[in-house]
Amino acid sequence: MRRAIRVVHVSLVVLITLAVLTQAVLAGQFVSGVSNAIPVHGAVGGVLELAALVLLVVAIAHRVAGERSRVALIGSVSLALALTVQAGLGWAPGAIPTAVHVPLGVCIFAGSLLLSIALTRRGASATRRAVAAAER
């Protein structure tokens, strides 16, 4: 059970990371003059809001199932919170929300990428330990 939750957790964080990267591409297209990029950017943002909620549930379930890593829980909760704030800033009018929205998006991408790596590496080291124990 714990392994299945872990796979879902890692997969969800990786998918969120790819969706955030897609958001950057869409924002770049809008700046370049592609007029339909903003509605798609908003739709992907809505999906990311939903993914943030699912991420909270999965991270808590992962912890309850026995995950000892604080990085998995704290990183996931922080990512979910940042995605929620990001969505609110994206819909807010004015220059100041946009001035925060863009760099926050960069930080979210970096954080989700680091969390993806941390969760993947943790699983790889756990697998190596299990194989080493089985060989003894």
Coordinates of N, CA, C and O in Angstrom, one line a residue, residues 1-126:
M1 N 0.8 -1.2 0.0 CA 0.0 0.0 0.0 C 0.9 1.3 0.0 O 0.6 2.2 -0.7
R2 N 1.9 1.3 0.9 CA 2.8 2.4 0.9 C 3.5 2.7 -0.4 O 3.6 3.8 -0.8
R3 N 3.9 1.6 -1.0 CA 4.6 1.8 -2.3 C 3.6 2.4 -3.4 O 4.0 3.2 -4.1
A4 N 2.4 1.9 -3.4 CA 1.4 2.4 -4.3 C 1.2 3.9 -4.1 O 1.1 4.7 -5.1
I5 N 1.0 4.3 -2.8 CA 0.8 5.7 -2.5 C 2.1 6.5 -2.9 O 2.0 7.6 -3.4
R6 N 3.2 6.0 -2.7 CA 4.5 6.6 -3.1 C 4.6 6.9 -4.6 O 4.9 7.9 -5.0
V7 N 4.2 5.9 -5.3 CA 4.2 6.0 -6.8 C 3.2 7.1 -7.2 O 3.6 7.9 -8.1
V8 N 2.1 7.1 -6.6 CA 1.1 8.2 -7.0 C 1.6 9.5 -6.6 O 1.5 10.5 -7.4
H9 N 2.3 9.6 -5.4 CA 2.8 10.9 -4.9 C 3.9 11.4 -5.9 O 3.9 12.6 -6.3
V10 N 4.8 10.6 -6.2 CA 5.9 11.0 -7.1 C 5.4 11.3 -8.5 O 5.7 12.3 -9.1
S11 N 4.5 10.5 -9.0 CA 3.9 10.8 -10.3 C 3.1 12.1 -10.4 O 3.3 12.9 -11.3
L12 N 2.4 12.4 -9.3 CA 1.7 13.6 -9.2 C 2.6 14.8 -9.2 O 2.4 15.8 -9.9
V13 N 3.7 14.8 -8.4 CA 4.6 15.9 -8.4 C 5.3 16.1 -9.7 O 5.5 17.2 -10.2
V14 N 5.6 15.0 -10.4 CA 6.3 15.1 -11.7 C 5.3 15.7 -12.7 O 5.6 16.6 -13.5
L15 N 4.0 15.3 -12.7 CA 3.0 15.9 -13.6 C 2.8 17.3 -13.3 O 2.6 18.1 -14.2
I16 N 2.8 17.7 -12.0 CA 2.6 19.1 -11.7 C 3.8 19.9 -12.2 O 3.7 21.0 -12.8
T17 N 5.0 19.4 -12.1 CA 6.2 20.0 -12.6 C 6.1 20.3 -14.1 O 6.4 21.3 -14.6
L18 N 5.6 19.3 -14.9 CA 5.4 19.4 -16.3 C 4.4 20.4 -16.6 O 4.5 21.2 -17.6
A19 N 3.3 20.5 -15.8 CA 2.2 21.4 -16.1 C 2.7 22.9 -15.8 O 2.4 23.8 -16.5
V20 N 3.6 23.0 -14.8 CA 4.1 24.3 -14.5 C 5.0 24.8 -15.6 O 5.0 25.9 -16.0
L21 N 5.8 23.9 -16.2 CA 6.7 24.2 -17.3 C 5.8 24.6 -18.5 O 6.1 25.5 -19.2
T22 N 4.7 23.9 -18.7 CA 3.7 24.3 -19.8 C 3.2 25.7 -19.6 O 3.0 26.4 -20.5
Q23 N 3.0 26.0 -18.3 CA 2.5 27.4 -18.0 C 3.5 28.4 -18.5 O 3.1 29.5 -19.0
A24 N 4.8 28.2 -18.3 CA 5.8 29.1 -18.7 C 5.8 29.2 -20.2 O 6.0 30.4 -20.7
V25 N 5.7 28.1 -20.9 CA 5.6 28.2 -22.4 C 4.4 29.0 -22.8 O 4.5 29.8 -23.7
L26 N 3.3 28.8 -22.2 CA 2.1 29.5 -22.6 C 2.2 31.0 -22.3 O 1.8 31.8 -23.1
A27 N 2.8 31.3 -21.2 CA 3.0 32.7 -20.9 C 4.0 33.4 -21.9 O 3.7 34.5 -22.4
G28 N 5.0 32.6 -22.3 CA 5.9 33.1 -23.3 C 5.2 33.3 -24.7 O 5.5 34.3 -25.4
Q29 N 4.3 32.4 -25.0 CA 3.5 32.6 -26.2 C 2.7 33.8 -26.2 O 2.6 34.5 -27.2
F30 N 2.0 34.1 -25.1 CA 1.2 35.3 -24.9 C 2.0 36.5 -25.1 O 1.7 37.4 -25.8
V31 N 3.2 36.6 -24.5 CA 4.1 37.7 -24.6 C 4.5 37.9 -26.1 O 4.7 39.0 -26.6
S32 N 4.7 36.8 -26.8 CA 5.0 36.8 -28.2 C 3.9 37.1 -29.1 O 4.1 37.2 -30.3
G33 N 2.7 37.3 -28.6 CA 1.6 37.7 -29.4 C 0.6 36.6 -29.8 O -0.4 36.9 -30.6
V34 N 0.7 35.4 -29.2 CA -0.3 34.4 -29.5 C -1.5 34.7 -28.6 O -1.5 34.6 -27.4
S35 N -2.6 35.1 -29.2 CA -3.7 35.6 -28.5 C -4.5 34.6 -27.7 O -5.1 34.9 -26.6
N36 N -4.5 33.3 -28.1 CA -5.3 32.3 -27.4 C -4.5 31.6 -26.3 O -5.0 30.7 -25.7
A37 N -3.3 32.1 -26.0 CA -2.5 31.4 -25.0 C -3.0 31.7 -23.6 O -2.9 30.8 -22.7
I38 N -3.6 32.9 -23.4 CA -4.0 33.2 -22.0 C -5.2 32.3 -21.5 O -5.2 31.9 -20.4
P39 N -6.2 32.1 -22.4 CA -7.3 31.2 -21.9 C -6.8 29.8 -21.6 O -7.2 29.2 -20.6
V40 N -5.9 29.3 -22.4 CA -5.3 28.0 -22.1 C -4.4 28.0 -20.8 O -4.5 27.1 -20.0
H41 N -3.7 29.1 -20.7 CA -2.9 29.3 -19.4 C -3.8 29.3 -18.2 O -3.5 28.7 -17.2
G42 N -5.0 30.0 -18.3 CA -5.9 30.0 -17.2 C -6.5 28.6 -17.0 O -6.7 28.2 -15.8
A43 N -6.8 27.8 -18.0 CA -7.3 26.5 -17.9 C -6.3 25.6 -17.2 O -6.7 24.8 -16.3
V44 N -5.1 25.6 -17.6 CA -4.0 24.8 -17.0 C -3.9 25.2 -15.6 O -3.7 24.4 -14.7
G45 N -4.0 26.5 -15.3 CA -3.9 27.0 -13.9 C -5.0 26.4 -13.1 O -4.8 26.0 -11.9
G46 N -6.2 26.3 -13.6 CA -7.3 25.7 -12.9 C -7.1 24.2 -12.6 O -7.4 23.7 -11.5
V47 N -6.5 23.5 -13.6 CA -6.1 22.1 -13.3 C -5.0 22.0 -12.2 O -5.1 21.1 -11.4
L48 N -4.1 23.0 -12.2 CA -3.1 23.0 -11.2 C -3.7 23.2 -9.8 O -3.2 22.7 -8.8
E49 N -4.7 24.1 -9.7 CA -5.4 24.3 -8.4 C -6.0 23.0 -7.9 O -5.8 22.6 -6.8
L50 N -6.6 22.2 -8.8 CA -7.2 20.9 -8.4 C -6.1 20.0 -8.1 O -6.2 19.2 -7.1
A51 N -5.0 20.0 -8.8 CA -3.8 19.1 -8.5 C -3.2 19.4 -7.2 O -2.8 18.5 -6.4
A52 N -3.3 20.7 -6.8 CA -2.8 21.1 -5.4 C -3.6 20.5 -4.3 O -3.0 20.0 -3.3
L53 N -4.9 20.4 -4.5 CA -5.7 19.8 -3.5 C -5.5 18.3 -3.4 O -5.3 17.7 -2.4
V54 N -5.4 17.7 -4.6 CA -5.1 16.2 -4.6 C -3.7 15.9 -4.0 O -3.5 15.0 -3.3
L55 N -2.7 16.8 -4.3 CA -1.4 16.6 -3.7 C -1.4 16.7 -2.2 O -0.7 15.9 -1.6
L56 N -2.2 17.6 -1.6 CA -2.3 17.6 -0.2 C -2.9 16.3 0.4 O -2.3 15.7 1.3
V57 N -3.9 15.8 -0.2 CA -4.5 14.5 0.2 C -3.5 13.3 0.1 O -3.3 12.5 1.0
V58 N -2.8 13.3 -1.1 CA -1.8 12.2 -1.3 C -0.7 12.3 -0.4 O -0.2 11.3 0.2
A59 N -0.2 13.5 -0.1 CA 1.0 13.7 0.8 C 0.6 13.3 2.2 O 1.4 12.6 2.9
I60 N -0.6 13.6 2.6 CA -1.0 13.2 4.0 C -1.2 11.7 4.0 O -0.8 11.0 5.0
A61 N -1.8 11.1 3.0 CA -1.9 9.6 2.9 C -0.6 8.9 2.9 O -0.4 7.9 3.6
H62 N 0.4 9.5 2.2 CA 1.7 9.0 2.2 C 2.3 9.0 3.6 O 3.0 8.0 4.0
R63 N 2.2 10.1 4.3 CA 2.7 10.2 5.6 C 2.0 9.2 6.6 O 2.7 8.5 7.4
V64 N 0.7 9.1 6.5 CA -0.1 8.2 7.3 C 0.4 6.7 7.0 O 0.4 5.9 8.0
A65 N 0.7 6.4 5.8 CA 1.1 5.1 5.4 C 2.5 4.7 5.9 O 2.9 3.6 5.7
G66 N 3.2 5.7 6.4 CA 4.5 5.4 7.0 C 5.7 6.1 6.4 O 6.8 5.8 6.8
E67 N 5.5 7.0 5.5 CA 6.6 7.8 5.0 C 7.2 8.7 6.1 O 6.5 9.5 6.7
R68 N 8.5 8.5 6.3 CA 9.1 9.2 7.4 C 9.7 10.6 7.0 O 10.1 11.4 7.8
S69 N 9.9 10.8 5.7 CA 10.5 12.0 5.2 C 9.7 13.2 5.4 O 8.6 13.3 5.0
R70 N 10.3 14.2 6.1 CA 9.6 15.5 6.3 C 9.6 16.2 5.0 O 8.8 17.1 4.7
V71 N 10.6 16.0 4.1 CA 10.7 16.7 2.9 C 9.5 16.4 2.0 O 8.9 17.3 1.4
A72 N 9.1 15.1 2.0 CA 7.9 14.8 1.2 C 6.7 15.5 1.6 O 5.9 16.0 0.8
L73 N 6.4 15.6 2.9 CA 5.2 16.3 3.4 C 5.4 17.8 3.4 O 4.5 18.4 2.8
I74 N 6.4 18.3 3.9 CA 6.6 19.8 3.9 C 6.7 20.3 2.5 O 6.1 21.4 2.1
G75 N 7.4 19.7 1.6 CA 7.6 20.1 0.2 C 6.3 20.1 -0.5 O 5.9 21.0 -1.2
S76 N 5.5 19.0 -0.3 CA 4.2 18.9 -1.0 C 3.2 19.9 -0.5 O 2.5 20.5 -1.3
V77 N 3.2 20.2 0.8 CA 2.2 21.2 1.4 C 2.7 22.6 0.9 O 1.8 23.4 0.5
S78 N 4.0 22.8 0.9 CA 4.4 24.1 0.4 C 4.1 24.3 -1.1 O 3.7 25.4 -1.5
L79 N 4.3 23.3 -1.9 CA 4.0 23.4 -3.3 C 2.5 23.6 -3.5 O 2.1 24.4 -4.3
A80 N 1.6 22.9 -2.7 CA 0.2 23.1 -2.9 C -0.2 24.5 -2.5 O -1.0 25.1 -3.2
L81 N 0.4 25.0 -1.4 CA 0.1 26.4 -1.0 C 0.5 27.4 -2.1 O -0.2 28.3 -2.4
A82 N 1.7 27.2 -2.6 CA 2.2 28.1 -3.6 C 1.4 28.1 -4.9 O 1.1 29.1 -5.5
L83 N 0.9 26.9 -5.3 CA 0.1 26.8 -6.4 C -1.3 27.5 -6.2 O -1.8 28.2 -7.2
T84 N -1.8 27.5 -5.0 CA -3.1 28.1 -4.7 C -2.9 29.6 -4.8 O -3.7 30.4 -5.3
V85 N -1.8 30.1 -4.1 CA -1.5 31.6 -4.2 C -1.3 32.0 -5.6 O -1.8 33.1 -6.0
Q86 N -0.6 31.2 -6.4 CA -0.2 31.6 -7.7 C -1.5 31.7 -8.6 O -1.6 32.6 -9.4
A87 N -2.5 30.8 -8.4 CA -3.7 30.9 -9.1 C -4.5 32.2 -8.8 O -5.0 32.9 -9.7
G88 N -4.5 32.5 -7.5 CA -5.2 33.8 -7.1 C -4.5 35.0 -7.7 O -5.2 35.9 -8.2
L89 N -3.2 35.0 -7.7 CA -2.5 36.1 -8.3 C -2.7 36.2 -9.8 O -2.7 37.3 -10.4
G90 N -2.8 35.1 -10.4 CA -3.0 35.0 -11.9 C -4.3 35.7 -12.3 O -4.4 36.3 -13.4
W91 N -5.4 35.6 -11.5 CA -6.7 36.2 -11.8 C -6.8 37.6 -11.3 O -7.8 38.3 -11.7
A92 N -5.9 38.0 -10.4 CA -6.0 39.4 -9.8 C -5.6 40.4 -10.9 O -4.7 40.3 -11.6
P93 N -6.4 41.5 -11.0 CA -6.0 42.6 -11.9 C -4.9 43.5 -11.4 O -4.6 43.5 -10.2
G94 N -4.2 44.1 -12.3 CA -3.2 45.0 -11.9 C -1.7 44.5 -12.1 O -1.5 43.4 -12.4
A95 N -0.8 45.5 -12.0 CA 0.6 45.2 -12.3 C 1.3 44.5 -11.1 O 2.2 43.7 -11.3
I96 N 0.8 44.9 -9.9 CA 1.5 44.3 -8.7 C 1.3 42.8 -8.6 O 2.3 42.0 -8.4
P97 N 0.1 42.3 -8.8 CA -0.1 40.8 -8.7 C 0.7 40.1 -9.8 O 1.3 39.1 -9.6
T98 N 0.8 40.7 -11.0 CA 1.6 40.2 -12.1 C 3.1 40.2 -11.8 O 3.8 39.2 -12.1
A99 N 3.5 41.2 -11.1 CA 4.9 41.3 -10.7 C 5.3 40.2 -9.7 O 6.5 39.9 -9.6
V100 N 4.3 39.7 -9.0 CA 4.6 38.6 -8.0 C 4.3 37.3 -8.7 O 5.0 36.3 -8.5
H101 N 3.3 37.3 -9.6 CA 2.9 36.0 -10.3 C 4.0 35.4 -11.1 O 4.3 34.2 -11.0
V102 N 4.8 36.2 -11.8 CA 5.8 35.7 -12.7 C 7.0 35.1 -11.9 O 7.3 33.9 -12.1
P103 N 7.6 35.8 -11.0 CA 8.7 35.2 -10.2 C 8.2 34.0 -9.3 O 9.0 33.1 -9.1
L104 N 7.0 34.1 -8.8 CA 6.5 33.0 -8.0 C 6.4 31.7 -8.9 O 6.7 30.6 -8.5
G105 N 6.0 31.9 -10.2 CA 5.9 30.8 -11.1 C 7.3 30.1 -11.3 O 7.4 28.9 -11.3
V106 N 8.3 31.0 -11.4 CA 9.7 30.4 -11.5 C 10.1 29.6 -10.3 O 10.6 28.5 -10.3
C107 N 9.7 30.2 -9.1 CA 10.0 29.5 -7.8 C 9.3 28.2 -7.7 O 9.8 27.2 -7.2
I108 N 8.0 28.2 -8.2 CA 7.2 27.0 -8.1 C 7.8 25.9 -9.0 O 7.9 24.7 -8.7
F109 N 8.3 26.3 -10.2 CA 8.9 25.3 -11.1 C 10.2 24.8 -10.4 O 10.3 23.5 -10.4
A110 N 11.0 25.6 -9.9 CA 12.2 25.1 -9.2 C 11.9 24.2 -8.1 O 12.5 23.2 -7.9
G111 N 10.9 24.6 -7.2 CA 10.6 23.8 -6.1 C 10.0 22.5 -6.5 O 10.3 21.5 -5.9
S112 N 9.1 22.5 -7.5 CA 8.5 21.2 -7.9 C 9.5 20.3 -8.5 O 9.5 19.1 -8.3
L113 N 10.5 20.9 -9.2 CA 11.5 20.1 -9.8 C 12.4 19.5 -8.7 O 12.7 18.3 -8.8
L114 N 12.8 20.3 -7.7 CA 13.6 19.8 -6.6 C 12.8 18.7 -5.8 O 13.4 17.7 -5.4
L115 N 11.5 18.9 -5.6 CA 10.7 17.9 -4.9 C 10.6 16.6 -5.7 O 10.7 15.5 -5.1
S116 N 10.5 16.7 -7.0 CA 10.5 15.5 -7.9 C 11.7 14.7 -7.7 O 11.7 13.5 -7.6
I117 N 12.9 15.5 -7.7 CA 14.2 14.8 -7.6 C 14.3 14.2 -6.2 O 14.8 13.0 -6.1
A118 N 13.9 14.9 -5.2 CA 14.1 14.4 -3.8 C 13.2 13.1 -3.6 O 13.7 12.1 -3.0
L119 N 12.0 13.2 -4.1 CA 11.1 12.0 -3.9 C 11.6 10.8 -4.8 O 11.6 9.7 -4.3
T120 N 12.1 11.1 -6.0 CA 12.6 10.0 -6.8 C 13.9 9.4 -6.2 O 14.1 8.2 -6.2
R121 N 14.8 10.2 -5.7 CA 16.1 9.7 -5.1 C 15.8 9.0 -3.9 O 16.4 8.0 -3.6
R122 N 14.8 9.4 -3.1 CA 14.5 8.7 -1.8 C 14.0 7.3 -2.2 O 14.4 6.3 -1.5
G123 N 13.2 7.2 -3.2 CA 12.7 5.9 -3.6 C 13.8 5.0 -4.1 O 13.9 3.8 -3.9
A124 N 14.8 5.6 -4.9 CA 15.9 4.8 -5.4 C 16.8 4.3 -4.3 O 17.2 3.1 -4.3
S125 N 17.0 5.1 -3.3 CA 17.9 4.7 -2.2 C 17.1 3.6 -1.3 O 17.8 2.6 -0.9
A126 N 15.8 3.7 -1.2 CA 15.0 2.7 -0.5 C 15.1 1.4 -1.2 O 15.2 0.3 -0.6

